[in-house]
C-alpha positions as a printed NumPy array, in Angstrom:
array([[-72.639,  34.853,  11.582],
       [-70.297,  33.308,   8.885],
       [-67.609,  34.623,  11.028],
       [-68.922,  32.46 ,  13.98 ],
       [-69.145,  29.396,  11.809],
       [-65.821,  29.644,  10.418],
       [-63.957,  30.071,  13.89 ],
       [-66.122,  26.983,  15.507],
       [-65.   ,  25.222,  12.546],
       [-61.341,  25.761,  13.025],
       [-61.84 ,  25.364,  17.01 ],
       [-62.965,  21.833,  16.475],
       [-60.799,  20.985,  13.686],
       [-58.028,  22.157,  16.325],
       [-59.346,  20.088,  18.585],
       [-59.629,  16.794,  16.308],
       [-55.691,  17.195,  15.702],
       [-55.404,  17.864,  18.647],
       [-56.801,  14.483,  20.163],
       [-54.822,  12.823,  17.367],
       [-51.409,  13.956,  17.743],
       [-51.635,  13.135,  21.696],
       [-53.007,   9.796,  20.598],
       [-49.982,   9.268,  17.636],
       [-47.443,  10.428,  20.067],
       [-48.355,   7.919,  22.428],
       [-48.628,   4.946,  19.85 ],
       [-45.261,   5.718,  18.417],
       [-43.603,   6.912,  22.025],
       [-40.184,   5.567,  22.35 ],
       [-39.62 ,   4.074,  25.683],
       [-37.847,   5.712,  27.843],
       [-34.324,   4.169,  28.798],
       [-32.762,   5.528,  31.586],
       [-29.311,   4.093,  31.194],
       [-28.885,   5.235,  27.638],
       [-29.685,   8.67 ,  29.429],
       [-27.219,   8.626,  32.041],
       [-24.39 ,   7.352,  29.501],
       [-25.734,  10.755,  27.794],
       [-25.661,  13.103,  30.836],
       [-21.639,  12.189,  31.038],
       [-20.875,  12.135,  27.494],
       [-19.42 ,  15.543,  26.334],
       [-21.31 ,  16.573,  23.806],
       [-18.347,  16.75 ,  21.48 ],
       [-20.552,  14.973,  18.583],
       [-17.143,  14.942,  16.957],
       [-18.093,  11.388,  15.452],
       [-14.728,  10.235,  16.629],
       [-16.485,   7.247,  18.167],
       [-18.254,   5.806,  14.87 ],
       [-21.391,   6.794,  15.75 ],
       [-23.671,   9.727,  15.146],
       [-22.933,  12.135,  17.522],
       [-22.994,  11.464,  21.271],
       [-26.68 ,  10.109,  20.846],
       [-25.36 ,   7.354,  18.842],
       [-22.793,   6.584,  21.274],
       [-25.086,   6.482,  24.424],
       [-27.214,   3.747,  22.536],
       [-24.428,   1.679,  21.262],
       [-23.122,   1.267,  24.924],
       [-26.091,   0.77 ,  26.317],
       [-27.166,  -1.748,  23.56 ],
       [-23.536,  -3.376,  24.517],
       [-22.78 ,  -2.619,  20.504],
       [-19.934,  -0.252,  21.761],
       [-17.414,  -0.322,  24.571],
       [-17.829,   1.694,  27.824],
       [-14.585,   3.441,  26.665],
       [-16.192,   3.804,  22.946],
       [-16.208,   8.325,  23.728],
       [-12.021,   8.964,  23.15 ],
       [-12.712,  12.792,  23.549],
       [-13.965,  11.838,  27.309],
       [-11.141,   9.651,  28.143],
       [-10.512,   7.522,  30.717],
       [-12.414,   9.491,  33.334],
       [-15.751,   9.469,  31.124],
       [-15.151,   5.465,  30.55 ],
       [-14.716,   5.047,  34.341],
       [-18.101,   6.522,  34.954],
       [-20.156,   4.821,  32.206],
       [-18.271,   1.367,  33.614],
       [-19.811,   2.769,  36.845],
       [-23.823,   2.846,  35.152],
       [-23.25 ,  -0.251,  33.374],
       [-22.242,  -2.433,  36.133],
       [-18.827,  -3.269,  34.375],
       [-14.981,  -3.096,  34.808],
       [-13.839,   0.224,  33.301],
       [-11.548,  -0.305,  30.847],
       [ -7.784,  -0.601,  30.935],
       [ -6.186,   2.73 ,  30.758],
       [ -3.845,   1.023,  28.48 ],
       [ -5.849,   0.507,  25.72 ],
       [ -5.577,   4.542,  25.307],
       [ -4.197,   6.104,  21.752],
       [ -2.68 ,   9.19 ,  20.598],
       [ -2.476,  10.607,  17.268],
       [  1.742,  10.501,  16.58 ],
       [  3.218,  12.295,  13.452],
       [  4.863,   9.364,  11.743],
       [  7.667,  11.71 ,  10.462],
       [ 10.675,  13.816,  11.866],
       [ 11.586,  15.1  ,   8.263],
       [ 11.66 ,  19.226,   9.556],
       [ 13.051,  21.913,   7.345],
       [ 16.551,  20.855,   9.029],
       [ 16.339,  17.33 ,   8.072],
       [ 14.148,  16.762,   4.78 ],
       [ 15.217,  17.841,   0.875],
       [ 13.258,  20.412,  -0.591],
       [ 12.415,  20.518,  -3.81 ],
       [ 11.022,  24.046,  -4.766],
       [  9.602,  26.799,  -3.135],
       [  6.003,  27.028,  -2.498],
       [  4.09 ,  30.084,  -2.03 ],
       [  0.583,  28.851,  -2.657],
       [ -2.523,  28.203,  -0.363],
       [ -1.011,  27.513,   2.87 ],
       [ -3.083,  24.262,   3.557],
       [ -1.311,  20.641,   2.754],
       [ -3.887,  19.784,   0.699],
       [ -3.289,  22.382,  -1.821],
       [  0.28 ,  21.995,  -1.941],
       [ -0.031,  18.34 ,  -2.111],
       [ -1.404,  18.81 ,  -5.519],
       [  1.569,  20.247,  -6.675],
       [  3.773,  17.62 ,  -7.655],
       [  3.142,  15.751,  -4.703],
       [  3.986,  18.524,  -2.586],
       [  7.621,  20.839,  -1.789],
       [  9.162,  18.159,   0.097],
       [ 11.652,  15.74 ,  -1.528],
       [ 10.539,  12.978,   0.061],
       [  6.938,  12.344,  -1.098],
       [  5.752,  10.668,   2.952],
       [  7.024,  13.78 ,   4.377],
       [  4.575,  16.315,   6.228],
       [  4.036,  19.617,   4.205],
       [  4.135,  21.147,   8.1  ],
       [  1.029,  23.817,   6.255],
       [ -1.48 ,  23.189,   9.087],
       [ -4.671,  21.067,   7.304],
       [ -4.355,  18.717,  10.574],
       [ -4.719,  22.01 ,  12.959],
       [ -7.575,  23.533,  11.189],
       [ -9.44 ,  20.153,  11.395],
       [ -8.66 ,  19.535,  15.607],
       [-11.065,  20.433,  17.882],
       [ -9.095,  20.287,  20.848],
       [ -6.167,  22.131,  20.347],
       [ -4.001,  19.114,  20.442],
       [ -2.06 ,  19.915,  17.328],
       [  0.446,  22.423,  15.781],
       [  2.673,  23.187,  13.68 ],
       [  5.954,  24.269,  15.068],
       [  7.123,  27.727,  13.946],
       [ 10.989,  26.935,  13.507],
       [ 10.807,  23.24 ,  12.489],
       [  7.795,  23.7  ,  10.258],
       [  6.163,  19.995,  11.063],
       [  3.08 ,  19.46 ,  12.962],
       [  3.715,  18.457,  17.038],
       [  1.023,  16.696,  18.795],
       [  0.087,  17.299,  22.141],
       [ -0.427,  13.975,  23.868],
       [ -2.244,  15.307,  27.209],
       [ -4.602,  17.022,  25.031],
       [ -5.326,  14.645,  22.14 ],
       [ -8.363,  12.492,  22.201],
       [ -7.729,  10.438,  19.571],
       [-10.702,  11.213,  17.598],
       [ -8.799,  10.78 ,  14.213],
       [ -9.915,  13.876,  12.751],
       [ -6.071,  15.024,  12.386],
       [ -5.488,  11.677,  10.838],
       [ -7.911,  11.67 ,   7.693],
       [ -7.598,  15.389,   7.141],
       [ -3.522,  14.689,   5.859],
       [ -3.198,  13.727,   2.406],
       [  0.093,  12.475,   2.914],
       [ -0.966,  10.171,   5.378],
       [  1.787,  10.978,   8.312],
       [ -0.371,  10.118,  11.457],
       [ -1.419,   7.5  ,  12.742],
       [ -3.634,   6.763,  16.024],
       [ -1.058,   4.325,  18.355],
       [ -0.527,   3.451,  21.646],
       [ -0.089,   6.351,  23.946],
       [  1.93 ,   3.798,  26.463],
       [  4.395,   3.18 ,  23.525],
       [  7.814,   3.653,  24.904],
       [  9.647,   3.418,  21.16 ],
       [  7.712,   4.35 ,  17.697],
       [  8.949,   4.44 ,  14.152],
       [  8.936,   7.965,  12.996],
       [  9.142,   7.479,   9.178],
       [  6.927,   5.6  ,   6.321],
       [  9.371,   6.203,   3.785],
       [  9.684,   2.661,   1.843],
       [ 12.682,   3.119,  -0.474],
       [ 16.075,   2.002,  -0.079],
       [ 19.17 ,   3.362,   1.642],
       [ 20.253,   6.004,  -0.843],
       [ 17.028,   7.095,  -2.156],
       [ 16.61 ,   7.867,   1.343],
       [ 19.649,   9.282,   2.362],
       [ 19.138,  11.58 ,  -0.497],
       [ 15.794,  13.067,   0.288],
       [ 16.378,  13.151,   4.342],
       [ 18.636,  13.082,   7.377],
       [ 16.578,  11.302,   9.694],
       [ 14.741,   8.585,   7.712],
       [ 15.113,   4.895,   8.22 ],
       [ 17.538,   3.144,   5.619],
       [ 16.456,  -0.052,   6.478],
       [ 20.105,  -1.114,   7.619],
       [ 17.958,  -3.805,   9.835],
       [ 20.39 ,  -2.444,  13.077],
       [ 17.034,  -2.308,  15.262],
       [ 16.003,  -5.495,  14.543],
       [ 19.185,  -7.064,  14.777],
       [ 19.748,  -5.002,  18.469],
       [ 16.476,  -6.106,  19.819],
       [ 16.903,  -9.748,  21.982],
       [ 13.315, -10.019,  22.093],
       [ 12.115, -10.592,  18.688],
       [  9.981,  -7.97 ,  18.377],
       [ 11.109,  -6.324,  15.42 ],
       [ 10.874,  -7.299,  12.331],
       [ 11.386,  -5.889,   9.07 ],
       [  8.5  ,  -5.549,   6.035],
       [  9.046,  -3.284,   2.818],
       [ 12.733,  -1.8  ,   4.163],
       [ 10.789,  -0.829,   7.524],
       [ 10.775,  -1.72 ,  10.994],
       [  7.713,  -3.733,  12.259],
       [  7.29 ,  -3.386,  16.184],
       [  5.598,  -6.001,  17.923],
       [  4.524,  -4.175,  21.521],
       [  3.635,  -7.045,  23.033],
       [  7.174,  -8.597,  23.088],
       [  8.909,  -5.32 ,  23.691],
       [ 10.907,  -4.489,  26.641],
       [ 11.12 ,  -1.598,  26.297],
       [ 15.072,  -1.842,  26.414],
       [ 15.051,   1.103,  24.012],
       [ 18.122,  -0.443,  22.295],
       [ 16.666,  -0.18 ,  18.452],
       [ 16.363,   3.373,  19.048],
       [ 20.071,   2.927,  20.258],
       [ 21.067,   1.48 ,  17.245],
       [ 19.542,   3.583,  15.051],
       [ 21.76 ,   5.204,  12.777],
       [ 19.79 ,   7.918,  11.438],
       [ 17.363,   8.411,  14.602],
       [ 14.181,   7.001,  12.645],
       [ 13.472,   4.91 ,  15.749],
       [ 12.754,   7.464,  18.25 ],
       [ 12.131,   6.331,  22.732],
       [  9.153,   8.197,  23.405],
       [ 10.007,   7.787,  27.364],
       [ 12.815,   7.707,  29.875],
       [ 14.771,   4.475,  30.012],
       [ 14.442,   2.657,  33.534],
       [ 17.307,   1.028,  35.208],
       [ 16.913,  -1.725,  37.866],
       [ 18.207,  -1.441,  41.247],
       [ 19.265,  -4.119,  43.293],
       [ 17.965,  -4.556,  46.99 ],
       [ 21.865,  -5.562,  48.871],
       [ 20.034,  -6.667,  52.068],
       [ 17.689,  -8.539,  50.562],
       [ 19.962, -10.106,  47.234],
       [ 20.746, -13.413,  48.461],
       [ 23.477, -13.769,  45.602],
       [ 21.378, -16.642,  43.596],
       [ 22.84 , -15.484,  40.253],
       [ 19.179, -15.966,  38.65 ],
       [ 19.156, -12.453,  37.36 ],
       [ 23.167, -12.087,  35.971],
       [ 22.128, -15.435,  33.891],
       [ 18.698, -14.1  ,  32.885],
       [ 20.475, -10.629,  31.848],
       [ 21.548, -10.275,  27.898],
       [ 23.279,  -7.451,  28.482],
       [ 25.525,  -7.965,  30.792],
       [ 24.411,  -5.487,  33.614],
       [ 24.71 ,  -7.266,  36.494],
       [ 27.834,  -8.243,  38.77 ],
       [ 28.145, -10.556,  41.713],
       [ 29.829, -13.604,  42.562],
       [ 27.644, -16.837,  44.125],
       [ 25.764, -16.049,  47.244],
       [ 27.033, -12.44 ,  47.481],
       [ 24.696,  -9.51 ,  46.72 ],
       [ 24.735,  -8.569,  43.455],
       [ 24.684,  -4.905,  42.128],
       [ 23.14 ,  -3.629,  38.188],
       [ 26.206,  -1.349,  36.393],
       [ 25.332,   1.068,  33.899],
       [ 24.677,  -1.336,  30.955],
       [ 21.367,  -1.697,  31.884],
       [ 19.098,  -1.097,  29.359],
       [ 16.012,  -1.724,  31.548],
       [ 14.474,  -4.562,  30.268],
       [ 12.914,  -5.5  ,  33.646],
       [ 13.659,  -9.334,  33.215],
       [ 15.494,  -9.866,  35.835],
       [ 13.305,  -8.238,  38.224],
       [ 10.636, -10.676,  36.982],
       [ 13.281, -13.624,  37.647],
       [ 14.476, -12.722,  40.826],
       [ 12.823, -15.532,  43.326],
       [ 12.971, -12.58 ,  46.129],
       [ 11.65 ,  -9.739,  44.424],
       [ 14.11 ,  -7.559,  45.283],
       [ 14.996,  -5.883,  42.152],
       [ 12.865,  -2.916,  41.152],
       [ 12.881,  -0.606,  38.449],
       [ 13.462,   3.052,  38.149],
       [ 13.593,   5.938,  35.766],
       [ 17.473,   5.835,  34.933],
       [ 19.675,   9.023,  36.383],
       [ 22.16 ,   8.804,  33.669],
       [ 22.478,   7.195,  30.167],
       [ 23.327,   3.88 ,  29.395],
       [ 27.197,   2.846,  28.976],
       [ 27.322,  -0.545,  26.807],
       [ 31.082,  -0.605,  28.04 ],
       [ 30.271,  -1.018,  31.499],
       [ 28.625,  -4.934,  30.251],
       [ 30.015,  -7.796,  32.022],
       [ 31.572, -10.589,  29.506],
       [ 29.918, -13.937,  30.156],
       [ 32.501, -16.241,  31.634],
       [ 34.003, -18.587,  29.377],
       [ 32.931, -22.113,  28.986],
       [ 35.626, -24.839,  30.496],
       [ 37.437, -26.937,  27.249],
       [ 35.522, -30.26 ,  26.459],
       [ 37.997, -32.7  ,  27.758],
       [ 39.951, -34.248,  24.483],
       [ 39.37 , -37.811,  23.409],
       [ 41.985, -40.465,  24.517],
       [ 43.104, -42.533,  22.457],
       [ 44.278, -46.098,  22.064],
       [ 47.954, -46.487,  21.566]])
């Protein structure tokens, strides 16, 4: 009998919290949101945290809240923003806005000073603790792998012969794990449509530099002074470039004397359309550098100091100028010296 009584006790006390966690999860039932679930379906459920939120949950409500971008995922890319524009009714976003982690350094076991030996943990972390590290200069990377063991997507390595870690653009998502797991602080997330970068951080002056590596910048100012765009300037002995005035002329990296200022892409060349070119002359007096030849109302033709600026395509009044990948490098001899300016007649004077 006590038996009975205990187990119709528990049945109903079952039963009681039973009715009340139905009821409770009811009251305090979050609405269902079926946009913030769709953003979710075509996240990929990285939850790297590369996106500033917690996980890919956190993501799918910031975009649907509008408190992050439709492009807010990098590990998904430009395909994953191109759907979530798609469920949020928006433009997806520009496919330029897209970064890459870059290793702001070029100082291999070729080109950088070191100072000792190091046979210790093989992680840059460890060795970074010891005096700042084997390498002479103290911005170079310790090429001992931290970056690798903290990518997710294989994107990173450190190459065998050089002994400096290589990103691999296709594959990086720009999370930024690579970037706050170096303690020397060599890369950065920039602009994977970059067509020049600045592959040093080093600070000090010519011969402290020149002592430690072969390919650091010396802050000689060449780049800035070889740019006819203004969009270089220089800030504590290093190169500041401003993309949005660049040409993309590649002459800094040109200039460069030590190869600190590195063209990430192939230099384009215009090409002039002969049956089209009316022979106005707009683009030989647009062009600084010379590359184009042609007498008044004759076509004109581009010789092979083009740096590939593209401004005289935008100046041409017929558009028939275009751009290309150049087919061979660029010969600054080849430039075309601006014609001289006629004498100012001299003053007469009274006899």
């Amino acid at each position: 009998m006590e038996i009975l009584i205990a187990a119709l006790i528990l049945g109903a006390m079952g039963l009681v919290f039973g009715l009340l966690l139905t009821y409770t999860s009811k009251v305090f039932a979050v609405p269902a949101n079926p946009t913030r679930d769709a953003i979710r379906d075509v996240l990929p459920s990285a939850n790297c945290g590369a996106c500033g939120y917690p996980g890919c949950d956190g993501c799918a409500d910031a975009i649907a809240c509008g408190k992050a971008p439709v492009n807010a995922c990098p590990v998904g890319g430009a395909e994953v923003g191109a759907k979530i524009a798609a469920i949020m009714g928006v433009e997806p976003a520009n496919a330029a806005d897209r970064k890459v982690a870059r290793v702001i350094c070029q100082g291999d076991c070729a080109s950088a000073k070191v100072k000792f030996e190091y046979f210790g943990i093989q992680d840059c972390v460890a060795a970074s603790t010891v005096n700042d590290g084997n390498k002479a200069c103290s911005f170079a990377c310790l090429g001992l792998g931290t970056c690798v063991k903290a990518c997710q997507f294989d994107a990173i390595h450190i190459d065998p012969e050089r002994r400096i870690a290589v990103v691999d653009e296709d594959k990086c998502t720009a999370c930024g794990k690579c970037a706050e797991a170096c303690p020397k602080n060599v890369i950065e997330l920039q602009s994977a449509n970059a067509d020049v970068a600045l592959l040093c951080r080093n600070t000090a002056k010519l011969k402290q530099v020149m002592d430690v590596c072969k390919v650091g910048c010396i802050g000689c100012q060449k780049c800035a002074k070889a740019c006819k765009f203004g969009a270089i300037t220089m800030e504590n002995n290093l190169p500041v470039i401003d993309y949005s005035k660049c040409r993309a002329c590649h002459m800094c990296a040109e200039a460069c004397p030590t190869g600190a200022i590195k063209a990430l892409k192939p230099r384009q060349a215009a090409e002039i359309n002969q049956d089209v070119c009316i022979g106005c002359t707009i683009c030989a007096r647009n062009c600084q550098f010379g590359a184009i030849e042609g007498t008044l109302k004759q076509p004109h033709k581009v010789n092979a100091a083009c740096t590939g600026c593209g401004v005289c395509a935008e100046k041409c009044p017929k558009k028939c100028i275009t751009m290309k990948e150049a087919t061979a490098p660029r010969d600054p001899k080849a430039a075309v010296e601006a014609p001289a300016k006629p004498a100012a007649p001299a003053a007469k004077t009274q006899a």
